[in-house]
mmCIF file of C-alpha atoms in Angstrom:
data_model
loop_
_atom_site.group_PDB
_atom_site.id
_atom_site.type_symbol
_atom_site.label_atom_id
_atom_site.label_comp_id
_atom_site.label_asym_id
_atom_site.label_seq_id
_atom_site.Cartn_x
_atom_site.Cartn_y
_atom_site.Cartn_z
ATOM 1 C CA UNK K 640 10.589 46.225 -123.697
ATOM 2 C CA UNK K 641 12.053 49.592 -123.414
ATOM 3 C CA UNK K 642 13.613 51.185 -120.420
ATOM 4 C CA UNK K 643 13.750 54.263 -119.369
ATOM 5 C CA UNK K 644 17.204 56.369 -118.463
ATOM 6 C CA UNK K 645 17.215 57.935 -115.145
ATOM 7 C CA UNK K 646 20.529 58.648 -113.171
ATOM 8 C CA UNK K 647 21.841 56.903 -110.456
ATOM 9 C CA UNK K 648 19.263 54.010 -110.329
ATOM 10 C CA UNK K 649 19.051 50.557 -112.379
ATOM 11 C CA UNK K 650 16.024 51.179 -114.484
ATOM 12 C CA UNK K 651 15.794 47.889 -115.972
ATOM 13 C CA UNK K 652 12.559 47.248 -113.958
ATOM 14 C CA UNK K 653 10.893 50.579 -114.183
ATOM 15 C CA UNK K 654 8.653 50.145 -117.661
ATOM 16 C CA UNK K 655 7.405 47.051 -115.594
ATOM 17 C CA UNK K 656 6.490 49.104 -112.372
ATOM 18 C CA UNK K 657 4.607 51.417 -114.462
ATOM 19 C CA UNK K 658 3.013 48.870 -116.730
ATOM 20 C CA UNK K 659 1.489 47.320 -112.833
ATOM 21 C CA UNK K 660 0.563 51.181 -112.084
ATOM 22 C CA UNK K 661 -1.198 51.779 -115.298
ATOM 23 C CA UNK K 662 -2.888 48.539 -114.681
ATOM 24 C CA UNK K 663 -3.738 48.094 -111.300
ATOM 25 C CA UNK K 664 -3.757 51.731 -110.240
ATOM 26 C CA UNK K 665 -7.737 51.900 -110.708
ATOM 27 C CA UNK K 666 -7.655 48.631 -107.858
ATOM 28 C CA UNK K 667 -5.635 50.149 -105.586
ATOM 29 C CA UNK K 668 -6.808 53.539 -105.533
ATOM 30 C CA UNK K 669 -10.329 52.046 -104.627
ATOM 31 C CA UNK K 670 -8.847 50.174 -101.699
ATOM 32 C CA UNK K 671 -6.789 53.334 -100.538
ATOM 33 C CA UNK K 672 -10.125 55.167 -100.504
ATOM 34 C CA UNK K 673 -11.621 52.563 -98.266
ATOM 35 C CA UNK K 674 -8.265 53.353 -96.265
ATOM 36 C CA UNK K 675 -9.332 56.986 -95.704
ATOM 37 C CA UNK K 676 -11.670 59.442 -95.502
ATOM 38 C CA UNK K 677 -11.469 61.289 -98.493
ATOM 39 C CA UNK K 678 -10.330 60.998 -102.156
ATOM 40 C CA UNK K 679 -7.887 63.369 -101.809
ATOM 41 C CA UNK K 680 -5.979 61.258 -98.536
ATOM 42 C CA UNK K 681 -6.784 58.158 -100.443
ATOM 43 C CA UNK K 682 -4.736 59.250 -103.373
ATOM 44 C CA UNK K 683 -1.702 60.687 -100.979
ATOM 45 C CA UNK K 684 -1.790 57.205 -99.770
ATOM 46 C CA UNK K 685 -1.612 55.032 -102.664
ATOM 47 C CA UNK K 686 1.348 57.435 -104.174
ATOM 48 C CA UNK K 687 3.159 57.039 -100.846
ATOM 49 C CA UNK K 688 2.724 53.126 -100.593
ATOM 50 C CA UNK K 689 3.864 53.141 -104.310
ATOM 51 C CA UNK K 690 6.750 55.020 -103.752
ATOM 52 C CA UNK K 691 7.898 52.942 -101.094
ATOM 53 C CA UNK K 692 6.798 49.695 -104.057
ATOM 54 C CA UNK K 693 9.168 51.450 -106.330
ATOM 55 C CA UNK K 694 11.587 51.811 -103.919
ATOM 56 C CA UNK K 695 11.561 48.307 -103.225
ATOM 57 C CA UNK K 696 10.732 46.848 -106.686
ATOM 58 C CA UNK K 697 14.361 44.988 -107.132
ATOM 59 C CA UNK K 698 13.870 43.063 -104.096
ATOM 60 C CA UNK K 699 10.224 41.810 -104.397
ATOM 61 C CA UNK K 700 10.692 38.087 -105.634
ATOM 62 C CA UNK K 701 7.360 37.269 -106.644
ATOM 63 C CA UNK K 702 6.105 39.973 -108.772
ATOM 64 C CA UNK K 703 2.548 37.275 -109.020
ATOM 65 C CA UNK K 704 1.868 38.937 -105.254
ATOM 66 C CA UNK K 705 2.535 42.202 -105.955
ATOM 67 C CA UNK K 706 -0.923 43.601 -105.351
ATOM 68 C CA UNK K 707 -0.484 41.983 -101.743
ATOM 69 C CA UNK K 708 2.729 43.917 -100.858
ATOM 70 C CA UNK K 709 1.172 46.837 -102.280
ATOM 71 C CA UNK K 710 -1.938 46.579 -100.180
ATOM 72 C CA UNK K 711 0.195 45.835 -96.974
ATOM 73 C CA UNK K 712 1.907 49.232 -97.857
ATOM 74 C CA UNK K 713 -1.331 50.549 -97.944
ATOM 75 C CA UNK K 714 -2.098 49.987 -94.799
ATOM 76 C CA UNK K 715 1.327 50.407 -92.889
ATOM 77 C CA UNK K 716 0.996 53.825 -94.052
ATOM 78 C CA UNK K 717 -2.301 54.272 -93.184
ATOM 79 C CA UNK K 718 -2.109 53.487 -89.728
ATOM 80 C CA UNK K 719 1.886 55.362 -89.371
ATOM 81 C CA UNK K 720 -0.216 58.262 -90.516
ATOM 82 C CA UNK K 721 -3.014 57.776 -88.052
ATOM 83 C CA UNK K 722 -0.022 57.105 -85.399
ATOM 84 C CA UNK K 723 1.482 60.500 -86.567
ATOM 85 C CA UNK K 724 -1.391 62.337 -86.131
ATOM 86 C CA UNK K 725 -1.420 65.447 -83.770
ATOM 87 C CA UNK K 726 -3.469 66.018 -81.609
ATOM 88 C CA UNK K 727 -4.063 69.581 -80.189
ATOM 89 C CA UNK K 728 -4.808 70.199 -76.443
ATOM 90 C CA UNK K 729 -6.089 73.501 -75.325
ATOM 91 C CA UNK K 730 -6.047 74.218 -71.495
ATOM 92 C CA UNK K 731 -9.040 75.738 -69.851
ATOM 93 C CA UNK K 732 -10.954 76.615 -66.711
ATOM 94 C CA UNK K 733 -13.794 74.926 -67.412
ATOM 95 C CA UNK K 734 -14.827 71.411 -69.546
ATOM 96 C CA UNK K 735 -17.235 71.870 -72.428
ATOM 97 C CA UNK K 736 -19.897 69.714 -71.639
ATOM 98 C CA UNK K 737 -22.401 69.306 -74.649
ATOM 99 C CA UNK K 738 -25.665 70.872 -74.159
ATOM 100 C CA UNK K 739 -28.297 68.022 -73.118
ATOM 101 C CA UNK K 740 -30.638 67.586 -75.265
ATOM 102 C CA UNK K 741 -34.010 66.193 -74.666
ATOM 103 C CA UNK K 742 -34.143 62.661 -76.145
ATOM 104 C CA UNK K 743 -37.522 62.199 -77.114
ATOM 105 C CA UNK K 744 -39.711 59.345 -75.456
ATOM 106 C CA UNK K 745 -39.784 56.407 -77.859
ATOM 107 C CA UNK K 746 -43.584 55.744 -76.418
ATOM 108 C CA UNK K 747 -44.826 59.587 -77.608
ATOM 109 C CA UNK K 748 -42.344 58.985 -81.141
ATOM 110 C CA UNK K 749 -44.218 55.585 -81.798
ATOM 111 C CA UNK K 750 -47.801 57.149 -80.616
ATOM 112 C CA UNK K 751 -46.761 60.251 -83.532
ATOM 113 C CA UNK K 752 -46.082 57.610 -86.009
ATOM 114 C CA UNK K 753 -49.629 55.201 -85.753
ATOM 115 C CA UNK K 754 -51.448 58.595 -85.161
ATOM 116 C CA UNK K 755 -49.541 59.885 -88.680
ATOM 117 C CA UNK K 756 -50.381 56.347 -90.255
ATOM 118 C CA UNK K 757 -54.368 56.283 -89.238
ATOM 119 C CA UNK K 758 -54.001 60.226 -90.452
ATOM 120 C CA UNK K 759 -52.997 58.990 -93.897
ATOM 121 C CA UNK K 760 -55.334 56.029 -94.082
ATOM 122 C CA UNK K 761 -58.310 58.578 -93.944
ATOM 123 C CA UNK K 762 -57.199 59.811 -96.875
ATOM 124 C CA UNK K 763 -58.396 59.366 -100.015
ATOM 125 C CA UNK K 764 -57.083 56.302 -101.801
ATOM 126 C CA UNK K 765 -55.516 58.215 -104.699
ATOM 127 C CA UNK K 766 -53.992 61.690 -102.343
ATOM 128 C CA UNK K 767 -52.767 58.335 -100.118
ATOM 129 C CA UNK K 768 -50.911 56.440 -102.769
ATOM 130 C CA UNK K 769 -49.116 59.810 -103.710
ATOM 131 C CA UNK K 770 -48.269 60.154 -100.264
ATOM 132 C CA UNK K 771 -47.215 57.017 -99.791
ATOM 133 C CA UNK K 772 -45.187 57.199 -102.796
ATOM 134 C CA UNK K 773 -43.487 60.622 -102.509
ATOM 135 C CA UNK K 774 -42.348 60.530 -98.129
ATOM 136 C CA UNK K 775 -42.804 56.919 -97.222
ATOM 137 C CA UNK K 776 -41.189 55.662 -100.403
ATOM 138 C CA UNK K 777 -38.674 58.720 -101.399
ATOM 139 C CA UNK K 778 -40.018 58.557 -104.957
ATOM 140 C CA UNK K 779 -39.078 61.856 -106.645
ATOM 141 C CA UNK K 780 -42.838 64.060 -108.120
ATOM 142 C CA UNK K 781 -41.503 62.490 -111.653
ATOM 143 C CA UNK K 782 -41.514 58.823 -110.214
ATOM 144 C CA UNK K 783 -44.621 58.872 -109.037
ATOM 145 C CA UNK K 784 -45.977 60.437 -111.733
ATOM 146 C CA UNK K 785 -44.461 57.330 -114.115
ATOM 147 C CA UNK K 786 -45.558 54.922 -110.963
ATOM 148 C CA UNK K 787 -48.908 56.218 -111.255
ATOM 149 C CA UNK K 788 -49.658 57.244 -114.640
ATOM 150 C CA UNK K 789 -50.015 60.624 -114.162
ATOM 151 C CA UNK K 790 -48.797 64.056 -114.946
ATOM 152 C CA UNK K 791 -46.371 65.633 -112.175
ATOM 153 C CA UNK K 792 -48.785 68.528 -112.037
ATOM 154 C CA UNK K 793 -51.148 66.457 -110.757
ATOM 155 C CA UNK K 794 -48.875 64.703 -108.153
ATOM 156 C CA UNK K 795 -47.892 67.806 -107.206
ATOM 157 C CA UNK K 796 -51.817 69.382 -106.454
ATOM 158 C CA UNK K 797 -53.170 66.473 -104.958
ATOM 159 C CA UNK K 798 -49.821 65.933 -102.683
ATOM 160 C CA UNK K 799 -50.485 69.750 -101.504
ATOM 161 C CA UNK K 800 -54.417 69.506 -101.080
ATOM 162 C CA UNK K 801 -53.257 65.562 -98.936
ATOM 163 C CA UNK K 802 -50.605 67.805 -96.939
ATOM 164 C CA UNK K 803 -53.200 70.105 -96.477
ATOM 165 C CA UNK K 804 -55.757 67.534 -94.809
ATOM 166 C CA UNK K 805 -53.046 66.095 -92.711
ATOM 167 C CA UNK K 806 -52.396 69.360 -91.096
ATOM 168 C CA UNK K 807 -55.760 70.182 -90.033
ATOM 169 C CA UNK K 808 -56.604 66.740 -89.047
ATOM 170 C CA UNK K 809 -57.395 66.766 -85.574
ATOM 171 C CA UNK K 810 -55.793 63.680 -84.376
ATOM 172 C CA UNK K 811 -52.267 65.033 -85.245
ATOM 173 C CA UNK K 812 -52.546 68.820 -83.658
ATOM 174 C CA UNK K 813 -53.546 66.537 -80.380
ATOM 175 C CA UNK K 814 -50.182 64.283 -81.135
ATOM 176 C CA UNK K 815 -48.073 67.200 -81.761
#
């Protein structure tokens, strides 16, 4: 074991506080991200709570819990931080109020969606299954392709010429 000279500290348990950063760093880091809303916070965090583990690393008796206290200084910070945070307040004459804006009926959305559906069922069965495969599924052009044993070209032209149908069939320009 070899420890490291700094002034005006006992060092005799630092090479063991970063021997538990080296190898639970990865850990904590993942539950500081959970902690916050970006990777950037989420590593302020975990070097704060660790300082404040350093800080303390003489007095913590059972070094077999250590990911606890750590964790616990996680989230102290966390919400001290969210307890710190400023809020700005900006007097004026008059409250925004959001724009209003029309929530579609769930009766004309649904009546879209079966007149969509019979739209694609006309199709034929091989434009429908690359349809069906490309905006119902979220394949990629390539996975369909692979999925249906042909070239991406040919998803690609017979997706456009099924696009095409849909558009002028006359069921949908009524639904629209």
């Amino acid at each position: 074991m070899t420890t490291t000279v700094c002034t005006g500290a006992s060092t005799a348990a630092f090479p063991s506080f970063t021997s538990y950063v080296r190898a639970r760093g990865p850990v904590l880091l993942r539950t500081a991200r959970s902690l916050t809303s970006n990777a950037c916070d989420a590593e302020d965090l975990l070097q704060t709570a660790l300082t404040k583990t350093y800080l303390a690393w003489e007095r913590i008796e059972d070094h077999k819990a250590l990911d606890g206290y750590v964790r616990r200084a996680l989230v102290n910070t966390r919400t001290s931080q969210w307890r710190k945070r400023k809020v700005d307040e900006f007097v004026c004459e008059e409250l925004p109020e959001p724009e209003s804006v029309p929530v579609p009926d769930p009766a004309e959305r649904q009546a879209l969606r079966d007149a969509m559906w019979r739209a694609v069922l006309r199709l034929p069965d091989r434009q429908r299954a690359m349809v069906v495969l490309r905006y119902y599924e979220d394949l990629s052009e390539a996975q369909t392709a692979e999925v249906l044993g042909v070239s991406v070209g040919t998803v690609k032209s017979a997706v456009s010429r099924a696009l095409g149908k849909l558009r002028e069939d006359p069921d949908l320009s009524h639904a629209a």
